[in-house]
Every structure is written in C-alpha cells, then in structure tokens.
Amino acid sequence: MSKLLARIAGYLSNRTLVGVDKVGNRYFTRTEEIDGIMKEKRWVVFKGEEDPTSLPVEWICWLNGQRKRAPTPEELIEMEARRELVKQNVALLKQEEEERRAREGSSRKSTSAGKTGGPDLKSFIRQFPTASEGNKLEEESDAVDRAREGEAGGKKAKEPLSEHSEPTGSGSTFKPGTWQPPT
C-alpha cells in the first residue's frame, strides 16, 4: 500500500512540464526507477475533452519515445505551415484535375465528395462470351469430356483410380474449365 501511495505522490510532485501544444494540452516527463533501472515516463494532460486524435504528430512521436527531445514551438509552427502548404497544393491539384476533365468532356461525373463515378460496365461485360460463343465453348467442352470418358472407360478396367485428385498428363489437350475431380 505504501508503494501505491508513493507512486501517486510521485505523479503529483515529481513531474516536469516539457511543453504545451496550440490546443493547450500539457506534456510532462519524470524519471523513475523500475526494477533497478531508471526509466523516463512521458504523458499528456489534455485540456478539456480527452481526444488522442487531436494531438500533433510531433508530440505523439515524443510520447512514444520515437523522439529524444520534445518538439520546440518553432518546429511546431514550421510543421503547421508545411501542412497548410500541402493542403493548398492538394486543392490546386484537384482544381486542375476538374478543369482537365471538363476540357476533355469526360462522360464520367465526379461527386462532390471527390469520388469518381461507378465502374465502366460496358468494358466489364465485353470480357464475357455472348450466348452463341458460350454454346460453342460448352460444345467443345462436352466433346472433350466424351473423348476422355471413352479413353478412361478402357483404362478403368486395367488401372484403379489414383488416391489423389490432381490431374495428370502432359497438358497438350487441356481446356480450361473441363477438368472434374474423380468421383
């Protein structure tokens, strides 16, 4: 119990303010001994609602130990300016893309959320055979099956079915979709 009270007292008294972000969250550190090893503990005290998604990336890296030193206010200002510049560049590229599409007279319509229209169904459907082509493929497949059944009929009397279901052969007569596992 005394260790627990000592630890709570340590949280309150033995902490060093490292910095504050633009929202007002405060970042602290303290060094404590754990199993004979001195370790640095880092944490944040949120201002208002505890929302971890509101923390700047630089402070998250410091909290996780990916940075040895806490970010400076100058560095935070520089990174914020860089993020703003990236946002402006993205907006400019989106505008240029919309202008390019308008010039090309594209039939696809762009939604306000930045999503493009649905898939091109005509080209998708073209990859499937039509009814007449499908019948031709079925007839060829049936003919190959009958030929194999005729060959297999003579072999069944002489040779038992193999234990595995993998097809055997040279592949010279292979037609996709015609192989069936033995029954």
XYZ file of C-alpha atoms in Angstrom, residues 8-166:
159
model
C 0.630 8.524 -6.597
C 2.630 11.166 -4.750
C 5.353 10.815 -7.390
C 2.865 11.527 -10.157
C 1.802 14.720 -8.470
C 5.092 16.126 -7.253
C 7.932 14.683 -9.331
C 6.916 15.781 -12.808
C 8.485 18.232 -15.202
C 6.465 20.257 -17.703
C 8.076 19.748 -21.103
C 5.752 21.722 -23.336
C 2.296 22.817 -24.374
C 0.712 22.446 -27.813
C -1.503 25.005 -29.573
C -4.695 23.414 -28.174
C -3.430 23.739 -24.597
C -2.569 20.076 -23.886
C 0.352 19.870 -21.447
C 3.164 17.306 -21.793
C 5.091 16.010 -18.794
C 8.011 13.737 -18.029
C 9.573 12.198 -14.947
C 12.295 9.677 -14.270
C 11.567 6.728 -12.011
C 13.337 3.565 -11.015
C 11.736 0.338 -12.202
C 13.476 -2.928 -11.266
C 16.717 -1.079 -10.612
C 16.660 0.685 -13.984
C 15.996 4.398 -14.345
C 13.280 4.967 -16.951
C 11.715 8.129 -18.272
C 7.923 8.258 -18.233
C 6.110 10.623 -20.593
C 2.434 11.580 -20.631
C -0.044 14.235 -21.667
C -2.683 16.047 -19.648
C -5.476 17.021 -22.009
C -7.143 20.381 -21.835
C -10.859 19.708 -21.916
C -12.021 16.509 -23.581
C -9.524 13.648 -23.866
C -9.205 13.234 -27.626
C -5.966 11.489 -28.654
C -6.642 12.281 -32.317
C -6.163 15.987 -31.582
C -2.501 15.551 -30.627
C 0.087 16.831 -33.119
C 2.219 14.131 -34.743
C 5.427 15.577 -33.299
C 4.101 15.232 -29.753
C 2.836 11.701 -30.420
C 6.332 10.716 -31.564
C 7.814 12.219 -28.399
C 5.290 10.407 -26.176
C 6.061 7.062 -27.856
C 9.813 7.553 -27.487
C 10.464 7.940 -31.203
C 11.978 11.360 -30.465
C 14.519 12.001 -27.737
C 13.759 15.718 -27.426
C 10.349 17.351 -27.228
C 9.328 19.453 -30.217
C 10.063 23.152 -29.921
C 7.402 25.820 -30.556
C 9.341 26.961 -33.638
C 9.348 23.426 -35.019
C 5.600 23.098 -34.405
C 4.947 26.395 -36.239
C 7.137 25.272 -39.157
C 5.356 21.903 -39.430
C 1.919 23.566 -39.269
C 2.943 25.899 -42.118
C 4.158 22.891 -44.117
C 0.843 21.068 -43.563
C -1.074 24.152 -44.693
C 1.057 24.361 -47.852
C 0.321 20.698 -48.611
C -3.423 21.349 -48.191
C -3.202 24.252 -50.642
C -1.287 22.112 -53.156
C -3.903 19.342 -52.892
C -6.712 21.845 -53.500
C -4.841 23.257 -56.511
C -4.276 19.780 -57.973
C -7.951 18.893 -57.522
C -8.971 22.084 -59.299
C -6.564 21.392 -62.186
C -7.899 17.826 -62.474
C -11.508 19.068 -62.609
C -10.570 21.611 -65.301
C -8.783 18.921 -67.312
C -11.818 16.634 -67.125
C -14.101 19.487 -68.167
C -11.879 20.214 -71.192
C -11.868 16.554 -72.227
C -15.635 16.452 -71.939
C -15.481 13.295 -69.914
C -18.788 11.475 -69.608
C -17.963 10.403 -66.079
C -19.376 12.659 -63.414
C -17.489 13.475 -60.249
C -19.372 13.685 -56.975
C -18.825 16.498 -54.538
C -17.012 14.151 -52.132
C -14.228 13.718 -54.680
C -15.271 10.205 -55.669
C -15.426 9.141 -59.286
C -18.423 7.539 -60.945
C -19.070 3.811 -60.993
C -17.118 1.234 -62.974
C -17.257 1.062 -66.752
C -19.788 -1.755 -67.080
C -19.614 -1.982 -70.877
C -15.952 -2.991 -70.895
C -16.601 -5.335 -67.953
C -19.415 -7.137 -69.794
C -17.358 -7.443 -73.016
C -14.982 -9.867 -71.329
C -17.743 -12.483 -71.002
C -18.713 -14.603 -74.014
C -22.083 -13.988 -75.627
C -24.728 -16.732 -75.672
C -23.610 -18.076 -79.072
C -19.938 -18.070 -78.048
C -20.854 -19.709 -74.738
C -22.701 -22.509 -76.553
C -19.651 -23.151 -78.750
C -17.420 -23.384 -75.668
C -19.869 -25.787 -73.979
C -20.000 -27.980 -77.080
C -16.194 -28.134 -77.250
C -16.019 -28.944 -73.549
C -18.655 -31.694 -73.883
C -16.771 -33.206 -76.828
C -13.530 -33.278 -74.828
C -15.377 -34.855 -71.874
C -16.848 -37.582 -74.093
C -13.434 -38.284 -75.599
C -11.885 -38.562 -72.148
C -14.703 -40.785 -70.914
C -14.084 -43.089 -73.860
C -10.368 -43.239 -73.067
C -10.981 -43.638 -69.355
C -13.522 -46.427 -69.903
C -10.794 -48.697 -71.246
C -8.329 -47.700 -68.541
C -10.731 -48.250 -65.634
C -10.767 -51.947 -66.178
C -6.992 -52.166 -66.170
C -5.947 -49.440 -63.686
C -7.620 -48.326 -60.409
C -8.232 -44.625 -59.718
C -5.349 -42.812 -58.095
C -5.561 -41.732 -54.443
C -5.099 -38.014 -55.182
C -7.417 -35.742 -57.126
C -4.763 -33.865 -59.091
